[in-house]
Amino acid sequence: MYIFATNRMKRINSLIIGQGIAGTMVAYQLQQRGLSIMVIDSGKINTASRIAAGMFSSISGKRKTFDVEMFTKQKFAIGNFRMIEKLLGVKFLREENIIQLFHSEKEKTETLERMKDENFSAQIELKNSHIKNIKDEHGSIAIKNSGWIDCELMLKAYRNYLIENNSFSIDNFKYDELEIKEDFLRYKDFEATNIIFCEGYQKRKNPFFENEHIIPCKGDVITLKHANHRNKKILKRSNYFLIPTNEETVKAGSTYLWSNDDEQLNESHGIEIKNKVDEIFSDEFEIINHQTAIRPTTKNREVIAKQHSLYKNMFMLNGLGTKGIIQAPFYANYITEMIKIK
Ligand SMILES: Cc1cc2nc3c(=O)[nH]c(=O)nc-3n(C[C@H](O)[C@H](O)[C@H](O)COP(=O)(O)OP(=O)(O)OC[C@H]3O[C@@H](n4cnc5c(N)ncnc54)[C@H](O)[C@@H]3O)c2cc1C
């Protein structure tokens, strides 16, 4: 079903398949260049981009490292997201310190030892006092240059913008219906100069990029409610995070089930996250939502941002992995630089 219908063939610059964060960022950057687009999305509700925590941080990973390359991508992403906020008139980006709670004295000692590294210490604010209502017996640090993006809000708002501009269609793209002509592509009512595939882990069905392999990684998040929730900070403890999303609710997650593409919700994964939340708060919380989705990851964490070797007007952006929200703008820019303008 199309959001709008037309009897005539519509000539556009680019067809974009998928409106996750990858497709959305490609769409935004092409529109900024004044190019006409059509985004086709199957309308699936629980996708990686929609349920993602959207967290970003200058220090990350088990070893808590400062990665200059990732930091540059993060800066680029924040710039893009701020411009999209202006364009849409919607606020979805929050820049604020993340509080990392130590789970043991050993972790605390090792982290404080790392303060000798100037790159690391420049991103850290030491906390000498305990945080009210939080079980922080081993202490904590604040990580600067961090925050989160309300991805669901951003994607919905961008979809509305695309609809208003007659640039969005709900459709399950069928690869065998794509006609490849000498200097354009035809799909149903559209003739496009370029096509950019951004299907997330469902890329497996794409016959044009068979050599690129996606490793699915299932992840769950839960939303918790408490009428008198007093903490308003983003908290992290080991791999688990808590984000206060409004006055009453907290988003918490997430799990990592590598090589797992089972889209079914498994209650035990929600309880696993809730148990981690209980290690942080003494307050009682009620689970009001539980979601699961599949992250598109790759071997060696290499993002797939490439042009087809034979069809020069065919591109793919995928494999954004566990940090897809924050990496997408940078790689979307890389793709759009290669796009044919005609
Ligand atoms: C629980 C969880 C927490 C996460 N937390 C973070 C985080 O804190 N920070 C961070 O940076 N990243 C995070 N991520 C990772 C991030 O969400 C992903 O890397 C990113 O969303 C991948 O985006 P994508 O657009 O490539 O894929 P997707 O989000 O899967 O989007 C693909 C889109 O393509 C559509 N599609 C697929 N096939 C077709 C077809 N044939 N026709 C039409 N449409 C099609 C789908 O419906 C979907 O809308 C998290 C992920 C999960 C699951």
GROMACS .gro file of C-alpha atoms and ligand atoms in nm:
model
  395
    1MET     CA    1   0.000   0.000   0.000
    2TYR     CA    2   0.130   0.346  -0.089
    3ILE     CA    3   0.088   0.650   0.130
    4PHE     CA    4   0.011   0.839  -0.190
    5ALA     CA    5  -0.084   0.711  -0.532
    6THR     CA    6   0.007   0.826  -0.881
    7ASN     CA    7  -0.067   0.694  -1.229
    8ARG     CA    8   0.248   0.842  -1.379
    9MET     CA    9   0.603   0.717  -1.349
   10LYS     CA   10   0.782   0.935  -1.094
   11ARG     CA   11   1.143   1.031  -1.172
   12ILE     CA   12   1.359   1.075  -0.863
   13ASN     CA   13   1.727   1.089  -0.771
   14SER     CA   14   1.734   0.810  -0.513
   15LEU     CA   15   1.526   0.523  -0.382
   16ILE     CA   16   1.612   0.438  -0.021
   17ILE     CA   17   1.511   0.099   0.114
   18GLY     CA   18   1.452   0.101   0.491
   19GLN     CA   19   1.378   0.387   0.730
   20GLY     CA   20   1.585   0.285   1.028
   21ILE     CA   21   1.859   0.525   1.138
   22ALA     CA   22   2.068   0.432   0.829
   23GLY     CA   23   1.793   0.510   0.575
   24THR     CA   24   1.683   0.819   0.766
   25MET     CA   25   2.030   0.970   0.773
   26VAL     CA   26   2.087   0.897   0.403
   27ALA     CA   27   1.746   1.056   0.329
   28TYR     CA   28   1.829   1.365   0.537
   29GLN     CA   29   2.165   1.420   0.375
   30LEU     CA   30   2.033   1.376   0.020
   31GLN     CA   31   1.743   1.613   0.091
   32GLN     CA   32   1.991   1.867   0.229
   33ARG     CA   33   2.161   1.854  -0.111
   34GLY     CA   34   1.828   1.929  -0.276
   35LEU     CA   35   1.792   1.581  -0.428
   36SER     CA   36   1.456   1.408  -0.472
   37ILE     CA   37   1.411   1.081  -0.286
   38MET     CA   38   1.159   0.808  -0.206
   39VAL     CA   39   1.200   0.607   0.113
   40ILE     CA   40   1.035   0.264   0.115
   41ASP     CA   41   0.988   0.094   0.452
   42SER     CA   42   0.798  -0.220   0.545
   43GLY     CA   43   0.648  -0.051   0.853
   44LYS     CA   44   0.784  -0.303   1.102
   45ILE     CA   45   0.741  -0.172   1.459
   46ASN     CA   46   1.018  -0.332   1.662
   47THR     CA   47   1.333  -0.252   1.469
   48ALA     CA   48   1.680  -0.192   1.615
   49SER     CA   49   1.658   0.181   1.545
   50ARG     CA   50   1.316   0.223   1.706
   51ILE     CA   51   1.393   0.048   2.033
   52ALA     CA   52   1.760   0.151   2.064
   53ALA     CA   53   1.874   0.324   2.381
   54GLY     CA   54   2.040   0.586   2.159
   55MET     CA   55   2.312   0.643   2.414
   56PHE     CA   56   2.646   0.795   2.325
   57SER     CA   57   2.953   0.849   2.535
   58SER     CA   58   3.314   0.963   2.489
   59ILE     CA   59   3.430   0.663   2.696
   60SER     CA   60   3.297   0.319   2.614
   61GLY     CA   61   3.355  -0.055   2.614
   62LYS     CA   62   3.454  -0.298   2.885
   63ARG     CA   63   3.798  -0.135   2.913
   64LYS     CA   64   3.650   0.215   2.920
   65THR     CA   65   3.854   0.358   2.636
   66PHE     CA   66   3.855   0.695   2.463
   67ASP     CA   67   3.846   0.629   2.088
   68VAL     CA   68   3.934   0.940   1.883
   69GLU     CA   69   3.773   0.803   1.567
   70MET     CA   70   3.445   0.724   1.743
   71PHE     CA   71   3.454   1.062   1.915
   72THR     CA   72   3.485   1.236   1.575
   73LYS     CA   73   3.187   1.037   1.444
   74GLN     CA   74   2.993   1.130   1.758
   75LYS     CA   75   3.064   1.501   1.708
   76PHE     CA   76   2.949   1.473   1.346
   77ALA     CA   77   2.631   1.293   1.458
   78ILE     CA   78   2.546   1.554   1.722
   79GLY     CA   79   2.582   1.829   1.460
   80ASN     CA   80   2.346   1.644   1.224
   81PHE     CA   81   2.092   1.565   1.496
   82ARG     CA   82   2.084   1.928   1.612
   83MET     CA   83   2.013   2.039   1.253
   84ILE     CA   84   1.736   1.777   1.220
   85GLU     CA   85   1.583   1.902   1.546
   86LYS     CA   86   1.568   2.251   1.393
   87LEU     CA   87   1.426   2.122   1.065
   88LEU     CA   88   1.151   1.919   1.234
   89GLY     CA   89   1.089   2.146   1.533
   90VAL     CA   90   1.123   1.844   1.764
   91LYS     CA   91   1.370   1.798   2.052
   92PHE     CA   92   1.506   1.444   2.073
   93LEU     CA   93   1.874   1.492   2.166
   94ARG     CA   94   1.990   1.528   2.527
   95GLU     CA   95   2.355   1.605   2.594
   96GLU     CA   96   2.449   1.532   2.955
   97ASN     CA   97   2.702   1.343   3.164
   98ILE     CA   98   2.648   0.970   3.212
   99ILE     CA   99   2.709   0.844   3.564
  100GLN     CA  100   2.909   0.522   3.558
  101LEU     CA  101   2.859   0.330   3.884
  102PHE     CA  102   3.142   0.097   3.984
  103HIS     CA  103   3.031  -0.257   4.048
  104SER     CA  104   3.338  -0.346   4.260
  105GLU     CA  105   3.638  -0.195   4.439
  106LYS     CA  106   3.859  -0.362   4.174
  107GLU     CA  107   3.681  -0.176   3.893
  108LYS     CA  108   3.712   0.151   4.086
  109THR     CA  109   4.088   0.106   4.147
  110GLU     CA  110   4.153   0.011   3.782
  111THR     CA  111   3.953   0.309   3.654
  112LEU     CA  112   4.119   0.560   3.884
  113GLU     CA  113   4.458   0.424   3.776
  114ARG     CA  114   4.361   0.516   3.418
  115MET     CA  115   4.328   0.884   3.519
  116LYS     CA  116   4.703   0.911   3.442
  117ASP     CA  117   4.607   0.896   3.074
  118GLU     CA  118   4.525   1.256   2.974
  119ASN     CA  119   4.284   1.158   2.695
  120PHE     CA  120   4.087   0.954   2.945
  121SER     CA  121   4.096   1.196   3.238
  122ALA     CA  122   3.985   1.487   3.015
  123GLN     CA  123   3.652   1.307   2.973
  124ILE     CA  124   3.599   1.228   3.341
  125GLU     CA  125   3.459   1.417   3.637
  126LEU     CA  126   3.542   1.252   3.969
  127LYS     CA  127   3.253   1.212   4.213
  128ASN     CA  128   3.343   1.230   4.579
  129SER     CA  129   2.996   1.210   4.728
  130HIS     CA  130   2.734   0.936   4.707
  131ILE     CA  131   2.424   0.984   4.493
  132LYS     CA  132   2.092   0.996   4.680
  133ASN     CA  133   1.863   0.693   4.639
  134ILE     CA  134   2.120   0.498   4.437
  135LYS     CA  135   2.309   0.190   4.550
  136ASP     CA  136   2.655   0.328   4.471
  137GLU     CA  137   2.856   0.172   4.753
  138HIS     CA  138   3.169   0.146   4.533
  139GLY     CA  139   3.140   0.505   4.409
  140SER     CA  140   3.103   0.645   4.057
  141ILE     CA  141   3.245   0.876   3.791
  142ALA     CA  142   3.070   1.114   3.551
  143ILE     CA  143   3.156   1.074   3.183
  144LYS     CA  144   3.149   1.404   2.993
  145ASN     CA  145   3.049   1.446   2.627
  146SER     CA  146   2.771   1.192   2.661
  147GLY     CA  147   2.393   1.176   2.630
  148TRP     CA  148   2.111   1.003   2.449
  149ILE     CA  149   1.882   1.035   2.151
  150ASP     CA  150   1.512   0.951   2.170
  151CYS     CA  151   1.531   0.744   1.853
  152GLU     CA  152   1.165   0.648   1.835
  153LEU     CA  153   1.060   1.014   1.852
  154MET     CA  154   1.321   1.118   1.596
  155LEU     CA  155   1.229   0.843   1.346
  156LYS     CA  156   0.855   0.909   1.378
  157ALA     CA  157   0.905   1.283   1.329
  158TYR     CA  158   1.130   1.226   1.028
  159ARG     CA  159   0.878   0.984   0.877
  160ASN     CA  160   0.606   1.250   0.908
  161TYR     CA  161   0.835   1.499   0.737
  162LEU     CA  162   0.892   1.251   0.451
  163ILE     CA  163   0.516   1.189   0.420
  164GLU     CA  164   0.450   1.566   0.404
  165ASN     CA  165   0.706   1.585   0.123
  166ASN     CA  166   0.553   1.288  -0.068
  167SER     CA  167   0.877   1.099  -0.012
  168PHE     CA  168   0.764   0.797   0.188
  169SER     CA  169   0.596   0.472   0.101
  170ILE     CA  170   0.497   0.177   0.319
  171ASP     CA  171   0.587  -0.127   0.114
  172ASN     CA  172   0.783  -0.447   0.154
  173PHE     CA  173   1.045  -0.392  -0.115
  174LYS     CA  174   1.064  -0.688  -0.357
  175TYR     CA  175   1.412  -0.735  -0.499
  176ASP     CA  176   1.293  -0.931  -0.803
  177GLU     CA  177   1.074  -0.637  -0.912
  178LEU     CA  178   1.371  -0.402  -0.945
  179GLU     CA  179   1.456  -0.343  -1.312
  180ILE     CA  180   1.816  -0.239  -1.374
  181LYS     CA  181   1.846  -0.022  -1.687
  182GLU     CA  182   2.162   0.127  -1.830
  183ASP     CA  183   2.154   0.456  -1.642
  184PHE     CA  184   1.856   0.428  -1.410
  185LEU     CA  185   1.656   0.181  -1.203
  186ARG     CA  186   1.283   0.115  -1.218
  187TYR     CA  187   1.074  -0.004  -0.927
  188LYS     CA  188   0.695  -0.001  -0.953
  189ASP     CA  189   0.601   0.368  -1.013
  190PHE     CA  190   0.952   0.503  -0.970
  191GLU     CA  191   1.247   0.564  -1.196
  192ALA     CA  192   1.555   0.643  -0.987
  193THR     CA  193   1.912   0.732  -1.071
  194ASN     CA  194   2.036   0.556  -0.756
  195ILE     CA  195   1.921   0.302  -0.500
  196ILE     CA  196   2.054   0.278  -0.145
  197PHE     CA  197   1.979  -0.035   0.057
  198CYS     CA  198   1.949   0.021   0.434
  199GLU     CA  199   1.752  -0.286   0.551
  200GLY     CA  200   1.930  -0.362   0.878
  201TYR     CA  201   1.958  -0.732   0.963
  202GLN     CA  202   1.691  -0.817   0.702
  203LYS     CA  203   1.956  -0.751   0.438
  204ARG     CA  204   2.003  -1.129   0.428
  205LYS     CA  205   1.732  -1.137   0.159
  206ASN     CA  206   1.918  -0.885  -0.062
  207PRO     CA  207   2.054  -1.069  -0.371
  208PHE     CA  208   2.272  -0.775  -0.485
  209PHE     CA  209   2.514  -0.771  -0.190
  210GLU     CA  210   2.546  -1.142  -0.121
  211ASN     CA  211   2.911  -1.123  -0.016
  212GLU     CA  212   2.843  -0.884   0.272
  213HIS     CA  213   2.752  -1.078   0.584
  214ILE     CA  214   2.541  -0.956   0.872
  215ILE     CA  215   2.568  -1.118   1.214
  216PRO     CA  216   2.239  -1.066   1.401
  217CYS     CA  217   2.259  -0.963   1.765
  218LYS     CA  218   1.932  -0.970   1.952
  219GLY     CA  219   1.881  -0.703   2.220
  220ASP     CA  220   1.603  -0.625   2.469
  221VAL     CA  221   1.501  -0.309   2.654
  222ILE     CA  222   1.233  -0.256   2.917
  223THR     CA  223   1.040   0.052   3.030
  224LEU     CA  224   0.980   0.083   3.403
  225LYS     CA  225   0.735   0.304   3.589
  226HIS     CA  226   0.750   0.451   3.937
  227ALA     CA  227   0.531   0.741   4.047
  228ASN     CA  228   0.795   0.891   4.281
  229HIS     CA  229   1.110   0.814   4.091
  230ARG     CA  230   1.370   1.058   4.223
  231ASN     CA  231   1.675   1.000   4.007
  232LYS     CA  232   1.696   1.209   3.691
  233LYS     CA  233   2.043   1.104   3.575
  234ILE     CA  234   2.154   0.859   3.307
  235LEU     CA  235   2.319   0.572   3.491
  236LYS     CA  236   2.540   0.286   3.376
  237ARG     CA  237   2.659  -0.016   3.570
  238SER     CA  238   2.870  -0.268   3.374
  239ASN     CA  239   2.687  -0.312   3.043
  240TYR     CA  240   2.348  -0.204   3.174
  241PHE     CA  241   2.201   0.145   3.146
  242LEU     CA  242   1.909   0.340   3.289
  243ILE     CA  243   1.768   0.645   3.114
  244PRO     CA  244   1.497   0.859   3.276
  245THR     CA  245   1.270   0.919   2.976
  246ASN     CA  246   1.012   1.134   3.155
  247GLU     CA  247   0.891   1.215   3.508
  248GLU     CA  248   0.766   0.862   3.574
  249THR     CA  249   0.943   0.624   3.338
  250VAL     CA  250   1.289   0.480   3.298
  251LYS     CA  251   1.422   0.290   2.997
  252ALA     CA  252   1.663   0.011   3.091
  253GLY     CA  253   1.872  -0.239   2.902
  254SER     CA  254   2.015  -0.407   2.727
  255THR     CA  255   2.090  -0.769   2.651
  256TYR     CA  256   2.329  -0.899   2.381
  257LEU     CA  257   2.247  -1.234   2.222
  258TRP     CA  258   2.503  -1.278   1.946
  259SER     CA  259   2.414  -1.475   1.629
  260ASN     CA  260   2.052  -1.473   1.741
  261ASP     CA  261   1.778  -1.354   1.503
  262ASP     CA  262   1.477  -1.485   1.694
  263GLU     CA  263   1.232  -1.194   1.696
  264GLN     CA  264   1.010  -1.349   1.965
  265LEU     CA  265   0.992  -1.173   2.301
  266ASN     CA  266   1.131  -1.388   2.581
  267GLU     CA  267   1.009  -1.277   2.924
  268SER     CA  268   1.325  -1.400   3.097
  269HIS     CA  269   1.534  -1.136   2.914
  270GLY     CA  270   1.311  -0.861   3.056
  271ILE     CA  271   1.349  -1.005   3.406
  272GLU     CA  272   1.726  -1.025   3.360
  273ILE     CA  273   1.732  -0.646   3.297
  274LYS     CA  274   1.492  -0.577   3.586
  275ASN     CA  275   1.723  -0.770   3.822
  276LYS     CA  276   2.010  -0.544   3.715
  277VAL     CA  277   1.795  -0.236   3.784
  278ASP     CA  278   1.727  -0.371   4.134
  279GLU     CA  279   2.104  -0.372   4.195
  280ILE     CA  280   2.098   0.007   4.141
  281PHE     CA  281   1.770   0.133   4.294
  282SER     CA  282   1.598   0.046   4.617
  283ASP     CA  283   1.265   0.180   4.480
  284GLU     CA  284   1.004  -0.065   4.346
  285PHE     CA  285   0.947  -0.042   3.971
  286GLU     CA  286   0.679  -0.195   3.752
  287ILE     CA  287   0.765  -0.317   3.399
  288ILE     CA  288   0.523  -0.143   3.163
  289ASN     CA  289   0.688  -0.230   2.830
  290HIS     CA  290   0.933  -0.488   2.701
  291GLN     CA  291   1.077  -0.477   2.348
  292THR     CA  292   1.320  -0.681   2.147
  293ALA     CA  293   1.495  -0.619   1.813
  294ILE     CA  294   1.792  -0.740   1.610
  295ARG     CA  295   2.108  -0.531   1.573
  296PRO     CA  296   2.287  -0.567   1.237
  297THR     CA  297   2.649  -0.639   1.330
  298THR     CA  298   2.949  -0.767   1.129
  299LYS     CA  299   3.269  -0.961   1.185
  300ASN     CA  300   3.539  -0.719   1.311
  301ARG     CA  301   3.272  -0.447   1.352
  302GLU     CA  302   3.327  -0.323   0.997
  303VAL     CA  303   3.043  -0.103   0.878
  304ILE     CA  304   2.916  -0.186   0.527
  305ALA     CA  305   2.915   0.149   0.345
  306LYS     CA  306   2.976   0.072  -0.019
  307GLN     CA  307   2.895   0.098  -0.385
  308HIS     CA  308   2.805  -0.219  -0.580
  309SER     CA  309   3.105  -0.347  -0.776
  310LEU     CA  310   2.908  -0.380  -1.103
  311TYR     CA  311   2.603  -0.151  -1.069
  312LYS     CA  312   2.758   0.187  -0.991
  313ASN     CA  313   2.423   0.342  -0.897
  314MET     CA  314   2.356   0.082  -0.624
  315PHE     CA  315   2.475   0.136  -0.264
  316MET     CA  316   2.447  -0.021   0.078
  317LEU     CA  317   2.466   0.118   0.432
  318ASN     CA  318   2.444  -0.157   0.692
  319GLY     CA  319   2.630  -0.341   0.970
  320LEU     CA  320   2.612  -0.037   1.200
  321GLY     CA  321   2.637  -0.270   1.499
  322THR     CA  322   2.595  -0.183   1.863
  323LYS     CA  323   2.670   0.189   1.807
  324GLY     CA  324   2.456   0.240   1.500
  325ILE     CA  325   2.266   0.547   1.609
  326ILE     CA  326   2.579   0.747   1.667
  327GLN     CA  327   2.771   0.611   1.365
  328ALA     CA  328   2.494   0.641   1.105
  329PRO     CA  329   2.531   1.014   1.018
  330PHE     CA  330   2.905   0.977   0.943
  331TYR     CA  331   2.860   0.676   0.712
  332ALA     CA  332   2.548   0.822   0.550
  333ASN     CA  333   2.764   1.120   0.455
  334TYR     CA  334   3.025   0.886   0.306
  335ILE     CA  335   2.756   0.718   0.092
  336THR     CA  336   2.590   1.040  -0.022
  337GLU     CA  337   2.926   1.177  -0.139
  338MET     CA  338   2.933   0.889  -0.394
  339ILE     CA  339   2.577   0.935  -0.523
  340LYS     CA  340   2.521   1.033  -0.885
  341ILE     CA  341   2.346   1.370  -0.900
  342LYS     CA  342   2.181   1.344  -1.248
  343LIG     C1  343   1.838  -0.300   2.245
  343LIG     C2  344   1.924  -0.215   2.157
  343LIG     C3  345   1.993  -0.107   2.213
  343LIG     C4  346   2.076  -0.029   2.132
  343LIG     N1  347   2.137   0.080   2.188
  343LIG     C5  348   2.214   0.160   2.111
  343LIG     C6  349   2.273   0.277   2.167
  343LIG     O1  350   2.256   0.305   2.286
  343LIG     N2  351   2.351   0.356   2.088
  343LIG     C7  352   2.370   0.328   1.956
  343LIG     O2  353   2.441   0.406   1.888
  343LIG     N3  354   2.316   0.218   1.899
  343LIG     C8  355   2.238   0.134   1.973
  343LIG     N4  356   2.181   0.021   1.919
  343LIG     C9  357   2.220  -0.018   1.782
  343LIG    C10  358   2.137   0.050   1.675
  343LIG     O3  359   2.004   0.047   1.714
  343LIG    C11  360   2.154  -0.018   1.538
  343LIG     O4  361   2.288  -0.023   1.501
  343LIG    C12  362   2.081   0.062   1.429
  343LIG     O5  363   1.952   0.092   1.472
  343LIG    C13  364   2.076  -0.011   1.296
  343LIG     O6  365   2.003   0.070   1.210
  343LIG     P1  366   1.962   0.026   1.062
  343LIG     O7  367   1.889   0.140   1.003
  343LIG     O8  368   2.082  -0.027   0.991
  343LIG     O9  369   1.866  -0.102   1.081
  343LIG     P2  370   1.715  -0.112   1.136
  343LIG    O10  371   1.692  -0.028   1.252
  343LIG    O11  372   1.689  -0.259   1.148
  343LIG    O12  373   1.627  -0.053   1.017
  343LIG    C14  374   1.605  -0.122   0.896
  343LIG    C15  375   1.473  -0.077   0.836
  343LIG    O13  376   1.459  -0.135   0.707
  343LIG    C16  377   1.328  -0.186   0.691
  343LIG     N5  378   1.333  -0.294   0.592
  343LIG    C17  379   1.409  -0.406   0.594
  343LIG     N6  380   1.388  -0.480   0.483
  343LIG    C18  381   1.297  -0.411   0.408
  343LIG    C19  382   1.233  -0.435   0.282
  343LIG     N7  383   1.258  -0.543   0.207
  343LIG     N8  384   1.143  -0.344   0.237
  343LIG    C20  385   1.116  -0.231   0.309
  343LIG     N9  386   1.172  -0.205   0.429
  343LIG    C21  387   1.262  -0.293   0.478
  343LIG    C22  388   1.291  -0.232   0.833
  343LIG    O14  389   1.149  -0.241   0.850
  343LIG    C23  390   1.354  -0.122   0.919
  343LIG    O15  391   1.266  -0.013   0.939
  343LIG    C24  392   2.094  -0.059   1.994
  343LIG    C25  393   2.022  -0.166   1.938
  343LIG    C26  394   1.938  -0.243   2.019
  343LIG    C27  395   1.859  -0.356   1.956
   0.00000   0.00000   0.00000
